[in-house]
CSV table of C-alpha atoms and ligand atoms in Angstrom, one decimal:
chain,number,residue,atom,x,y,z
N,1,MET,CA,0.1,0.1,-0.4
N,2,HIS,CA,1.2,3.6,0.1
N,3,PRO,CA,2.5,4.8,3.3
N,4,LYS,CA,0.8,8.5,3.1
N,5,ILE,CA,-2.5,7.7,1.9
N,6,ASP,CA,-3.2,5.0,4.8
N,7,SER,CA,-1.8,7.1,7.4
N,8,LEU,CA,-4.0,9.6,5.9
N,9,LEU,CA,-6.9,7.1,6.4
N,10,ALA,CA,-6.1,4.9,9.3
N,11,ARG,CA,-8.3,6.7,11.7
N,12,PHE,CA,-11.2,5.5,9.6
N,13,PRO,CA,-13.5,2.3,10.5
N,14,ARG,CA,-13.0,0.0,7.6
N,15,VAL,CA,-14.2,-3.9,7.3
N,16,GLU,CA,-11.9,-6.2,4.9
N,17,LEU,CA,-13.7,-6.9,2.1
N,18,ILE,CA,-10.8,-7.4,-0.9
N,19,GLY,CA,-7.7,-9.5,0.9
N,20,TRP,CA,-5.5,-8.9,-1.8
N,21,GLU,CA,-4.0,-6.1,-4.3
N,22,THR,CA,-5.8,-6.8,-7.8
N,23,PRO,CA,-3.4,-6.3,-10.8
N,24,ILE,CA,-2.4,-4.7,-12.9
N,25,GLN,CA,-2.1,-5.9,-16.5
N,26,TYR,CA,-0.7,-5.0,-19.8
N,27,LEU,CA,-3.0,-5.4,-22.9
N,28,PRO,CA,-0.1,-6.5,-25.5
N,29,LYS,CA,-2.8,-6.9,-28.5
N,30,ILE,CA,-4.8,-3.6,-27.8
N,31,SER,CA,-1.7,-1.5,-27.3
N,32,SER,CA,-0.8,-2.2,-30.7
N,33,MET,CA,-3.8,-1.1,-31.9
N,34,VAL,CA,-4.4,1.6,-30.7
N,35,GLY,CA,-1.0,3.3,-30.9
N,36,VAL,CA,-0.4,3.6,-27.0
N,37,ASP,CA,0.1,1.3,-24.1
N,38,VAL,CA,-2.6,0.1,-22.1
N,39,TYR,CA,-3.0,-1.0,-19.1
N,40,VAL,CA,-5.8,-2.4,-17.2
N,41,LYS,CA,-6.2,-2.1,-13.2
N,42,ARG,CA,-8.2,-5.0,-12.4
N,43,ASP,CA,-10.4,-4.1,-9.9
N,44,ASP,CA,-13.5,-6.3,-11.3
N,45,LEU,CA,-11.4,-8.9,-9.2
N,46,THR,CA,-12.0,-7.8,-6.4
N,47,GLY,CA,-13.4,-10.9,-5.2
N,48,PHE,CA,-16.4,-10.0,-2.9
N,49,GLY,CA,-19.5,-11.3,-4.5
N,50,ILE,CA,-19.5,-9.6,-8.1
N,51,GLY,CA,-16.2,-7.5,-7.7
N,52,GLY,CA,-15.5,-4.4,-9.0
N,53,ASN,CA,-15.7,-1.0,-7.2
N,54,LYS,CA,-17.9,-0.5,-5.5
N,55,ILE,CA,-16.3,-3.3,-2.6
N,56,ARG,CA,-13.8,-1.1,-2.6
N,57,LYS,CA,-16.2,2.1,-1.4
N,58,LEU,CA,-18.0,-0.7,1.2
N,59,GLU,CA,-14.9,-1.5,3.4
N,60,PHE,CA,-15.4,2.2,4.5
N,61,LEU,CA,-19.2,2.3,4.5
N,62,LEU,CA,-20.1,-0.7,6.1
N,63,GLY,CA,-17.1,0.3,8.7
N,64,ASP,CA,-19.0,3.8,9.6
N,65,ALA,CA,-22.2,1.6,9.8
N,66,MET,CA,-21.3,-1.1,11.9
N,67,ALA,CA,-18.7,1.9,14.1
N,68,LYS,CA,-22.7,3.2,14.2
N,69,GLY,CA,-23.8,0.8,15.6
N,70,ALA,CA,-26.9,0.3,12.6
N,71,ASP,CA,-28.5,-2.8,11.4
N,72,THR,CA,-29.8,-2.9,8.4
N,73,VAL,CA,-28.4,-0.8,5.0
N,74,ILE,CA,-30.6,0.0,2.6
N,75,THR,CA,-29.2,1.1,-0.7
N,76,LEU,CA,-31.0,2.1,-4.5
N,77,GLY,CA,-30.2,1.8,-7.5
N,78,ALA,CA,-32.1,0.5,-11.4
N,79,VAL,CA,-33.3,-3.7,-10.7
N,80,HIS,CA,-29.0,-4.2,-12.6
N,81,SER,CA,-27.6,-2.4,-10.3
N,82,ASN,CA,-24.2,-3.6,-9.8
N,83,HIS,CA,-24.1,-1.4,-6.2
N,84,ALA,CA,-26.9,-2.5,-4.8
N,85,PHE,CA,-26.7,-6.0,-5.2
N,86,VAL,CA,-22.7,-6.2,-3.2
N,87,THR,CA,-23.8,-4.0,-0.6
N,88,ALA,CA,-26.7,-6.0,0.3
N,89,LEU,CA,-24.3,-9.2,-0.3
N,90,ALA,CA,-21.5,-7.2,2.1
N,91,ALA,CA,-24.0,-5.9,4.4
N,92,LYS,CA,-25.4,-10.0,5.3
N,93,SER,CA,-22.1,-10.6,5.3
N,94,LEU,CA,-21.6,-8.8,8.1
N,95,GLY,CA,-24.2,-10.3,9.5
N,96,LEU,CA,-26.5,-6.8,8.9
N,97,ASP,CA,-30.2,-6.7,7.3
N,98,ALA,CA,-30.3,-5.5,4.0
N,99,LEU,CA,-32.8,-4.2,1.7
N,100,LEU,CA,-32.8,-2.6,-1.8
N,101,VAL,CA,-34.6,0.4,-3.6
N,102,LEU,CA,-34.6,-0.4,-7.3
N,103,ARG,CA,-36.6,0.7,-9.8
N,104,GLY,CA,-37.4,-0.9,-13.8
N,105,ARG,CA,-38.9,-3.8,-14.3
N,106,GLU,CA,-38.6,-7.4,-12.3
N,107,GLU,CA,-36.6,-9.8,-14.5
N,108,LEU,CA,-34.8,-12.8,-12.9
N,109,LYS,CA,-31.6,-11.6,-14.7
N,110,GLY,CA,-27.8,-10.7,-14.2
N,111,ASN,CA,-28.1,-8.7,-10.5
N,112,TYR,CA,-31.8,-9.2,-9.8
N,113,LEU,CA,-31.6,-13.0,-10.0
N,114,LEU,CA,-28.2,-12.8,-7.6
N,115,ASP,CA,-30.2,-10.7,-5.0
N,116,LYS,CA,-33.1,-13.1,-5.5
N,117,LEU,CA,-30.5,-16.0,-5.3
N,118,VAL,CA,-29.2,-14.7,-2.2
N,119,GLY,CA,-32.4,-13.9,-0.4
N,120,ILE,CA,-32.0,-10.1,0.2
N,121,GLU,CA,-35.6,-7.6,0.4
N,122,THR,CA,-35.8,-5.8,-2.1
N,123,ARG,CA,-38.8,-3.3,-3.3
N,124,VAL,CA,-39.2,-2.1,-6.5
N,125,PHE,CA,-40.8,0.6,-8.0
N,126,LYS,CA,-41.0,2.5,-11.6
N,127,ALA,CA,-39.1,5.6,-11.8
N,128,GLU,CA,-37.3,7.8,-14.0
N,129,LYS,CA,-34.4,8.5,-13.0
N,130,THR,CA,-33.0,6.6,-9.8
N,131,THR,CA,-32.5,9.5,-8.2
N,132,ASP,CA,-36.6,9.3,-8.4
N,133,LEU,CA,-36.3,6.4,-5.1
N,134,ILE,CA,-34.0,8.3,-3.1
N,135,PRO,CA,-38.5,10.1,-1.5
N,136,MET,CA,-38.5,6.4,-1.2
N,137,ALA,CA,-35.3,5.7,0.4
N,138,GLU,CA,-35.8,7.9,3.2
N,139,GLU,CA,-39.3,7.0,3.9
N,140,ILE,CA,-38.3,3.4,3.8
N,141,ALA,CA,-35.4,4.4,6.6
N,142,GLY,CA,-38.3,7.2,9.3
N,143,GLU,CA,-40.6,3.3,9.3
N,144,LEU,CA,-37.3,1.6,9.6
N,145,ARG,CA,-36.4,3.5,12.6
N,146,ALA,CA,-39.9,3.8,13.9
N,147,GLU,CA,-39.6,0.5,14.9
N,148,GLY,CA,-36.8,0.7,16.9
N,149,ARG,CA,-34.2,-0.6,14.0
N,150,LYS,CA,-31.0,1.2,13.4
N,151,PRO,CA,-30.9,1.5,9.1
N,152,TYR,CA,-28.0,3.0,7.6
N,153,LEU,CA,-29.0,4.1,4.0
N,154,ILE,CA,-26.0,4.5,1.2
N,155,PRO,CA,-26.3,7.0,-1.9
N,156,ILE,CA,-26.5,6.0,-5.2
N,157,GLY,CA,-23.8,3.7,-6.2
N,158,GLY,CA,-21.3,4.9,-2.4
N,159,ALA,CA,-21.0,8.2,-3.8
N,160,SER,CA,-20.6,10.2,-0.3
N,161,PRO,CA,-17.2,11.4,1.4
N,162,ILE,CA,-16.8,8.4,3.2
N,163,GLY,CA,-17.5,6.1,0.5
N,164,THR,CA,-14.4,7.9,-1.8
N,165,LEU,CA,-12.3,7.6,0.5
N,166,GLY,CA,-12.2,4.1,-0.9
N,167,TYR,CA,-10.3,5.1,-4.4
N,168,VAL,CA,-8.7,7.2,-2.3
N,169,ARG,CA,-7.3,4.5,-0.9
N,170,GLY,CA,-7.2,2.2,-4.5
N,171,VAL,CA,-4.9,4.9,-5.6
N,172,GLY,CA,-2.8,4.9,-3.0
N,173,GLU,CA,-1.8,0.7,-4.2
N,174,ILE,CA,-2.2,1.8,-7.8
N,175,ALA,CA,1.0,4.5,-7.3
N,176,SER,CA,3.1,1.6,-5.2
N,177,GLN,CA,2.5,-0.7,-7.5
N,178,ALA,CA,3.4,1.7,-10.6
N,179,ASN,CA,6.3,3.1,-8.9
N,180,GLY,CA,6.8,-1.6,-8.5
N,181,LEU,CA,6.5,-1.3,-12.6
N,182,GLY,CA,8.6,1.9,-13.2
N,183,LEU,CA,5.4,2.8,-14.8
N,184,GLU,CA,3.9,6.6,-15.0
N,185,PHE,CA,0.3,6.4,-16.2
N,186,ASP,CA,-0.8,10.1,-18.5
N,187,THR,CA,-4.1,9.4,-17.9
N,188,VAL,CA,-6.2,7.2,-15.7
N,189,VAL,CA,-9.5,6.7,-17.3
N,190,ASP,CA,-13.1,5.3,-15.7
N,191,ALA,CA,-16.9,4.7,-16.0
N,192,VAL,CA,-18.1,7.4,-15.1
N,193,GLY,CA,-21.4,7.0,-13.4
N,194,SER,CA,-22.7,8.1,-9.7
N,195,GLY,CA,-19.4,9.9,-10.1
N,196,GLY,CA,-17.7,8.5,-6.6
N,197,THR,CA,-15.2,6.6,-8.1
N,198,LEU,CA,-13.8,9.2,-9.9
N,199,ALA,CA,-13.9,11.3,-6.5
N,200,GLY,CA,-11.6,8.9,-5.1
N,201,ILE,CA,-9.8,8.9,-8.4
N,202,THR,CA,-9.0,12.3,-8.4
N,203,LEU,CA,-8.7,13.0,-4.7
N,204,GLY,CA,-5.9,10.1,-4.4
N,205,LEU,CA,-3.9,11.7,-7.4
N,206,SER,CA,-3.8,14.9,-6.0
N,207,LEU,CA,-2.9,14.5,-2.7
N,208,LEU,CA,-0.2,12.2,-3.5
N,209,GLY,CA,0.6,15.7,-6.3
N,210,ALA,CA,0.7,13.5,-9.1
N,211,GLU,CA,1.1,14.3,-12.7
N,212,THR,CA,-1.2,11.3,-14.1
N,213,GLU,CA,-4.5,13.3,-15.2
N,214,PRO,CA,-8.4,11.6,-14.1
N,215,VAL,CA,-10.2,10.5,-17.2
N,216,GLY,CA,-13.6,9.9,-16.9
N,217,MET,CA,-16.4,8.5,-19.1
N,218,GLY,CA,-19.8,9.2,-18.3
N,219,VAL,CA,-21.7,6.2,-18.8
N,220,GLY,CA,-25.6,9.2,-18.3
N,221,ILE,CA,-26.5,8.3,-15.0
N,222,PHE,CA,-26.0,12.3,-14.3
N,223,ALA,CA,-27.1,14.5,-16.1
N,224,GLY,CA,-25.5,18.4,-15.9
N,225,ASP,CA,-21.7,19.4,-15.0
N,226,MET,CA,-20.4,15.4,-13.7
N,227,GLU,CA,-17.4,17.8,-13.6
N,228,GLY,CA,-18.4,19.9,-11.1
N,229,ARG,CA,-20.2,16.9,-9.0
N,230,VAL,CA,-16.8,15.2,-8.7
N,231,VAL,CA,-14.6,18.1,-7.6
N,232,GLU,CA,-17.3,18.6,-5.1
N,233,LEU,CA,-17.2,15.4,-3.9
N,234,ALA,CA,-13.7,15.6,-3.8
N,235,GLU,CA,-13.3,18.9,-1.5
N,236,GLU,CA,-16.7,17.1,0.8
N,237,THR,CA,-13.6,14.1,0.7
N,238,GLN,CA,-10.5,16.5,1.6
N,239,LYS,CA,-12.4,18.1,3.5
N,240,LEU,CA,-13.5,14.9,6.0
N,241,LEU,CA,-9.7,13.9,5.5
N,242,GLY,CA,-8.7,17.6,6.7
N,243,THR,CA,-6.1,18.1,4.2
N,244,LYS,CA,-6.0,20.8,2.1
N,245,CYS,CA,-5.1,19.9,-1.2
N,246,ARG,CA,-5.2,21.5,-4.6
N,247,ILE,CA,-8.0,19.2,-6.4
N,248,LYS,CA,-7.1,18.6,-10.1
N,249,LYS,CA,-9.5,19.0,-12.0
N,250,PRO,CA,-10.6,15.7,-14.5
N,251,ARG,CA,-12.3,15.3,-17.7
N,252,ILE,CA,-15.0,13.5,-18.2
N,253,HIS,CA,-15.9,12.6,-21.9
N,254,ASP,CA,-19.8,11.5,-22.6
N,255,TYR,CA,-19.8,8.0,-23.6
N,256,SER,CA,-23.5,6.8,-22.3
N,257,PHE,CA,-24.2,6.5,-26.6
N,258,GLY,CA,-27.3,8.6,-25.7
N,259,ALA,CA,-28.5,7.6,-22.0
N,260,TYR,CA,-28.1,5.1,-19.4
N,261,GLY,CA,-28.5,1.7,-20.4
N,262,LYS,CA,-29.1,1.7,-23.9
N,263,ILE,CA,-27.2,-1.1,-25.1
N,264,VAL,CA,-25.1,-0.7,-28.4
N,265,LYS,CA,-24.2,-2.2,-31.2
N,266,GLU,CA,-20.7,0.0,-30.7
N,267,VAL,CA,-20.2,-1.3,-27.5
N,268,GLY,CA,-20.9,-4.8,-28.0
N,269,GLU,CA,-18.5,-5.1,-30.5
N,270,THR,CA,-15.6,-3.8,-28.4
N,271,ILE,CA,-17.3,-6.5,-26.0
N,272,ARG,CA,-16.3,-8.9,-28.4
N,273,LEU,CA,-12.7,-7.2,-29.3
N,274,VAL,CA,-11.4,-7.3,-25.6
N,275,ALA,CA,-12.6,-10.6,-25.3
N,276,LYS,CA,-11.2,-11.9,-27.9
N,277,LEU,CA,-7.8,-10.4,-28.1
N,278,GLU,CA,-6.9,-10.2,-24.0
N,279,GLY,CA,-9.7,-12.7,-22.7
N,280,ILE,CA,-11.0,-9.7,-20.5
N,281,LEU,CA,-14.9,-9.1,-20.2
N,282,LEU,CA,-16.9,-5.8,-20.3
N,283,ASP,CA,-20.3,-5.1,-19.4
N,284,PRO,CA,-22.8,-2.9,-21.9
N,285,VAL,CA,-23.4,-0.6,-18.9
N,286,TYR,CA,-20.4,0.7,-17.6
N,287,THR,CA,-17.1,-0.4,-18.7
N,288,GLY,CA,-18.0,-1.3,-22.1
N,289,LYS,CA,-18.9,1.6,-23.2
N,290,ALA,CA,-16.0,3.4,-21.1
N,291,PHE,CA,-13.5,1.6,-22.7
N,292,HIS,CA,-15.3,2.2,-25.9
N,293,GLY,CA,-14.1,5.9,-25.4
N,294,LEU,CA,-10.6,5.0,-24.6
N,295,MET,CA,-9.7,2.9,-27.7
N,296,GLU,CA,-11.5,5.7,-29.9
N,297,MET,CA,-9.6,8.7,-27.3
N,298,ALA,CA,-6.6,6.9,-27.3
N,299,GLN,CA,-6.3,6.6,-31.5
N,300,THR,CA,-7.0,10.7,-31.6
N,301,ASP,CA,-3.7,11.1,-29.0
N,302,GLU,CA,-6.4,12.5,-26.5
N,303,LEU,CA,-5.2,9.8,-23.2
N,304,GLY,CA,-1.5,10.3,-23.8
N,305,GLU,CA,1.0,7.6,-24.3
N,306,THR,CA,0.4,5.2,-21.1
N,307,VAL,CA,-3.3,4.9,-19.6
N,308,LEU,CA,-4.2,3.2,-17.2
N,309,PHE,CA,-8.0,1.8,-17.4
N,310,ILE,CA,-10.1,1.3,-13.7
N,311,HIS,CA,-11.7,-1.9,-14.7
N,312,THR,CA,-14.5,-1.6,-12.4
N,313,GLY,CA,-16.7,-5.2,-12.9
N,314,GLY,CA,-20.0,-5.3,-13.8
N,315,THR,CA,-20.0,-8.3,-15.5
N,316,PRO,CA,-23.5,-9.5,-14.4
N,317,GLY,CA,-24.5,-6.8,-16.8
N,318,LEU,CA,-23.8,-9.2,-19.5
N,319,PHE,CA,-26.8,-12.1,-18.0
N,320,HIS,CA,-29.0,-8.9,-18.4
N,321,TYR,CA,-29.2,-6.9,-21.6
N,322,GLY,CA,-26.2,-10.2,-23.3
N,323,GLU,CA,-29.3,-11.2,-25.5
N,324,GLU,CA,-30.0,-7.5,-26.4
N,325,MET,CA,-26.8,-7.1,-27.8
N,326,LEU,CA,-26.6,-10.2,-29.9
N,327,ARG,CA,-29.8,-8.6,-31.3
N,328,LEU,CA,-27.8,-6.6,-32.4
N,329,MET,CA,-24.8,-7.7,-33.9
H,401,5PA,C1,-19.4,-1.6,-13.5
H,401,5PA,C2,-19.5,-0.3,-12.8
H,401,5PA,N1,-18.5,0.7,-13.4
H,401,5PA,C3,-18.3,1.9,-13.1
H,401,5PA,C4,-19.8,2.5,-12.5
H,401,5PA,C5,-19.5,4.0,-12.2
H,401,5PA,O1,-19.3,4.0,-10.7
H,401,5PA,P1,-19.0,5.7,-10.3
H,401,5PA,O2,-21.1,5.1,-10.0
H,401,5PA,O3,-18.0,5.4,-8.6
H,401,5PA,O4,-19.2,6.3,-11.0
H,401,5PA,C6,-20.4,1.6,-11.3
H,401,5PA,C7,-21.0,2.3,-11.0
H,401,5PA,N2,-22.7,1.4,-10.9
H,401,5PA,C8,-23.6,1.9,-10.2
H,401,5PA,C9,-24.9,0.7,-9.5
H,401,5PA,O5,-25.7,0.9,-9.3
H,401,5PA,O6,-24.2,-0.7,-9.7
H,401,5PA,C10,-24.6,3.1,-9.2
H,401,5PA,C11,-24.5,3.4,-10.4
H,401,5PA,C12,-20.6,0.1,-12.4
H,401,5PA,O7,-21.8,-0.4,-11.9
């Protein structure tokens, strides 16, 4: 890990859900295709449940929940939500109850199938956007409090200052690995949903005074000024840490292809290409779109010579949307 980052984080409760450092893997065939060196931080292999980026955030979020004596964790997302499933799974593994507030159609596919297989309590609503569910989640938390329960409400994607500590710690891990490998990354690229992952990456890089630039590929959860949202979350997290470094401004590019969760042929083709060339599975909602953007921007020389992609997981999305994707290809 990283001494400076670890000492900053030492006072925050953290439950260990990831028992190892995830590898940084070079992609020789993709690199020769796009003309720059592309590496992947395999956070799809964080290892708890379906893995992914959320596990890093949950180590601090559930550490905080336990420290506060919570007995039930509530969070929200779409029915295909990776975040919702692993949050409930991790909460239950710690002996806490869990309740998911979800939107969309109850199809036994992907993460929703996993929710049901594990026996997680879900409340599913028809709603346009996940943010529409916030009042329902708050109302349910109020109901539980009235019953004498102690609910801990985790926001969409775990995008709170406590959750953001997960990727501050993740950057410390990356910095130590890069040092050991003699690597300096020009950019670090990730898929942006709630913005919590990029906020942690941005703050971590800023705290280390790294030259590396944080770059997000937006998948369309939030419209509007996502860069401002990410910087604001990084600043709030910096307040929590008691540090005062200048926060780098991340670039965020729109790779939603028009809407969050929209399944498109180009992304299906990128998923197929990366699977065949490098044996790595991306997903149609997040990492496939982000990596498609990475390949496009690398070829127009917008990401520098050495690029690190954070593989944030999402494999169940292949089993939720795979048939729809195949029909387009
Ligand atoms: C596989 C995968 N990759 C990247 C992201 C984006 O991360 P952030 O929310 O931290 O920006 C998600 C998020 N997913 C959300 C979910 O509900 O699963 C929070 C939206 C993700 O699942």
